[in-house]
Coordinates of C-alpha atoms in Angstrom, one line a residue:
X110 CA -15.1 190.3 170.9
X111 CA -15.2 186.9 169.1
X112 CA -15.5 186.5 165.3
X113 CA -19.0 185.0 165.9
X114 CA -20.0 188.2 167.7
X115 CA -18.6 190.4 164.9
X116 CA -20.5 188.4 162.3
X117 CA -23.7 188.6 164.3
X118 CA -23.3 192.3 165.1
X119 CA -23.4 191.5 168.8
X120 CA -22.9 194.4 171.3
X121 CA -19.4 194.1 172.9
X122 CA -19.1 193.5 176.6
X123 CA -17.5 196.4 178.5
X124 CA -14.6 195.1 180.6
X125 CA -14.4 196.2 184.2
X126 CA -12.7 199.6 184.7
X127 CA -11.9 201.8 187.6
X128 CA -12.1 205.5 188.4
X129 CA -10.8 207.1 191.5
X130 CA -13.6 209.4 192.6
X131 CA -13.5 212.4 195.0
X132 CA -15.0 212.0 198.4
X133 CA -18.8 212.0 198.3
X134 CA -18.9 210.8 194.7
X135 CA -20.6 207.4 193.8
X136 CA -21.3 205.3 190.8
X137 CA -24.9 204.5 189.9
X138 CA -26.1 201.9 187.4
X139 CA -28.3 203.5 184.7
X140 CA -31.2 201.2 185.6
X141 CA -34.3 201.5 187.7
X142 CA -32.4 200.6 190.9
X143 CA -29.8 203.3 190.3
X144 CA -32.5 205.8 189.4
X145 CA -34.5 205.2 192.6
X146 CA -31.3 205.3 194.7
X147 CA -30.3 208.6 193.3
X148 CA -33.8 210.0 193.7
X149 CA -33.9 208.9 197.4
X150 CA -30.6 210.6 198.2
X151 CA -31.5 213.8 196.3
X152 CA -34.9 214.0 197.9
X153 CA -33.3 213.6 201.4
X154 CA -30.9 216.4 200.6
X155 CA -33.8 218.7 199.6
X156 CA -35.7 217.9 202.8
X157 CA -32.7 218.8 204.9
X158 CA -32.3 222.0 202.9
X159 CA -36.0 222.7 203.5
X160 CA -36.8 222.7 199.8
X161 CA -39.5 220.1 199.4
X162 CA -41.0 222.4 196.7
X163 CA -38.2 221.2 194.3
X164 CA -38.9 217.5 194.8
X165 CA -41.4 217.2 191.9
X166 CA -39.1 219.0 189.5
X167 CA -36.2 216.8 190.6
X168 CA -38.1 213.6 189.9
X169 CA -39.2 214.8 186.5
X170 CA -35.6 215.8 185.5
X171 CA -34.1 212.6 187.0
X172 CA -36.5 210.3 185.2
X173 CA -35.8 212.1 181.9
X174 CA -32.0 211.9 182.5
X175 CA -32.1 208.2 183.2
X176 CA -34.3 207.5 180.2
X177 CA -31.8 209.3 178.0
X178 CA -29.0 207.3 179.6
X179 CA -30.6 204.0 178.7
X180 CA -31.3 205.3 175.2
X181 CA -27.7 206.2 174.8
X182 CA -26.5 202.7 175.9
X183 CA -25.0 204.0 179.1
X184 CA -23.0 201.7 181.4
X185 CA -22.5 203.9 184.4
X186 CA -23.4 207.2 185.9
X187 CA -21.1 209.1 188.4
X188 CA -22.4 211.9 190.6
X189 CA -21.6 213.7 193.9
X190 CA -24.1 212.2 196.3
X191 CA -22.9 213.9 199.6
X192 CA -21.2 217.2 200.2
X193 CA -21.4 220.3 202.4
X194 CA -23.7 222.9 200.9
X195 CA -20.8 225.1 200.0
X196 CA -18.9 222.3 198.2
X197 CA -21.6 221.0 195.9
X198 CA -20.3 220.5 192.3
X199 CA -23.0 220.9 189.6
X200 CA -21.4 218.2 187.6
X201 CA -22.1 214.6 186.6
X202 CA -20.2 212.1 184.5
X203 CA -21.8 209.4 182.3
X204 CA -20.1 206.5 180.6
X205 CA -21.7 205.3 177.3
X206 CA -20.8 202.6 174.8
X207 CA -20.0 203.7 171.2
X208 CA -20.0 201.2 168.3
X209 CA -19.2 201.9 164.7
X210 CA -22.5 201.6 162.8
X211 CA -21.0 200.0 159.7
X212 CA -19.0 197.3 161.4
X213 CA -15.8 199.2 160.7
X214 CA -13.6 201.1 163.1
X215 CA -14.2 204.4 164.9
X216 CA -11.0 205.9 163.3
X217 CA -13.0 208.2 161.0
X218 CA -15.0 209.5 163.9
X219 CA -11.9 210.1 166.0
X220 CA -10.3 211.9 163.1
X221 CA -13.3 214.2 162.8
X222 CA -13.2 214.9 166.5
X223 CA -9.6 215.9 166.2
X224 CA -10.2 218.0 163.1
X225 CA -13.5 219.7 163.9
X226 CA -13.7 219.7 167.7
X227 CA -10.0 220.1 168.8
X228 CA -9.8 216.6 170.4
X229 CA -6.4 215.8 171.9
X230 CA -4.8 213.2 174.0
X231 CA -5.6 213.4 177.7
X232 CA -2.4 211.9 178.9
X233 CA 1.0 211.0 177.4
X234 CA 0.0 207.4 176.8
X235 CA -2.6 208.7 174.2
X236 CA -5.0 206.0 175.3
X237 CA -7.8 208.5 175.7
X238 CA -8.8 211.7 173.8
X239 CA -10.7 214.6 175.2
X240 CA -12.7 217.5 173.7
X241 CA -15.0 220.3 175.0
X242 CA -18.2 222.0 173.9
X243 CA -20.5 224.6 175.4
X244 CA -24.3 225.1 175.1
X245 CA -27.4 226.2 176.8
X246 CA -30.7 224.4 177.5
X247 CA -34.0 225.2 179.2
X248 CA -35.1 223.8 182.6
X249 CA -38.5 224.7 183.8
X250 CA -38.5 227.9 181.7
X251 CA -35.0 229.0 182.8
X252 CA -32.0 229.1 180.5
X253 CA -28.9 227.5 182.0
X254 CA -25.5 227.0 180.5
X255 CA -23.8 223.6 180.2
X256 CA -20.2 222.8 179.5
X257 CA -19.4 219.2 178.4
X258 CA -15.9 217.7 178.6
X259 CA -15.9 214.4 176.7
X260 CA -13.4 211.5 176.8
X261 CA -13.1 208.6 174.4
X262 CA -11.1 205.4 174.8
X263 CA -11.3 202.2 172.7
X264 CA -12.7 199.0 174.4
X265 CA -10.0 196.3 174.5
X266 CA -10.5 193.4 172.2
X267 CA -12.8 195.3 169.8
X268 CA -10.1 196.4 167.3
X269 CA -11.2 200.0 167.7
X270 CA -14.7 199.1 166.6
X271 CA -16.2 200.1 170.0
X272 CA -15.2 202.6 172.5
X273 CA -16.3 204.0 175.9
X274 CA -17.2 207.6 176.0
X275 CA -17.3 209.6 179.2
X276 CA -19.1 212.9 179.3
X277 CA -18.6 215.3 182.2
X278 CA -21.5 217.8 182.1
X279 CA -21.1 220.9 184.2
X280 CA -24.1 223.3 184.7
X281 CA -23.3 227.0 185.1
X282 CA -24.9 230.5 184.6
X283 CA -25.5 231.5 181.0
X284 CA -22.5 233.5 179.7
X285 CA -19.9 231.9 181.8
X286 CA -16.6 231.3 179.8
X287 CA -14.7 228.0 180.3
X288 CA -11.8 229.9 181.7
X289 CA -13.8 231.6 184.4
X290 CA -13.9 230.4 188.1
X291 CA -15.5 228.2 189.2
X292 CA -16.1 226.5 185.9
X293 CA -12.4 226.3 185.2
X294 CA -12.0 224.4 188.5
X295 CA -14.7 221.9 187.7
X296 CA -13.1 221.2 184.3
X297 CA -9.8 220.5 186.2
X298 CA -11.7 218.1 188.5
X299 CA -13.2 216.3 185.5
X300 CA -9.7 215.9 184.0
X301 CA -8.3 214.7 187.3
X302 CA -11.0 212.1 187.7
X303 CA -10.6 210.8 184.1
X304 CA -6.8 210.8 184.5
X305 CA -7.3 207.9 187.0
X306 CA -9.1 205.7 184.5
X307 CA -7.8 202.2 184.0
X308 CA -9.1 198.9 182.6
X309 CA -9.1 196.2 185.2
X310 CA -8.4 192.4 184.9
X311 CA -11.5 190.4 184.3
X312 CA -12.6 188.6 187.5
X313 CA -15.5 186.4 188.4
X314 CA -18.6 188.5 188.9
X315 CA -17.1 191.6 187.2
X316 CA -19.5 194.1 185.5

């Protein structure tokens, strides 16, 4: 970020990055095009599973999810688009941009995550921290559990004023502990995916 951008409070550009995704996983942009592409694929899956009754609910939930992504300044959304019925993972990963509100660094927020939420380094290079939380929410009158594994890494060139946060959200039955199978396995998958994260050299036409 340039000095001019800092003085004007401009939003930092997110440099290109890569994640190695499992088979069947794809990246969607958190825009109208990405939303329609995801809806089309999910609707097709429901038709093949003979569940057209769920299509209206799917559209409502997806539209709300993408509206939330845009509100949170998301830059990418990763989800399993294709898989055998017995290998579907109830998990998605979002990447959102975080910027210190006062023009300072995010050091205080990181310290709070370490102190209050048990955040720790994902890998030995300590370039990314991770933390977990569990909760429940209601979908169409039914309570479901959600376990979120979050990851935070500073955006290069911003002097730790901005960072990229990834959130892997895993849906599960209420009352499932993080150590229980298959939730524990999904957490390992999320860590494995994020362990492949790397910033890429800037090229013409990059994101």
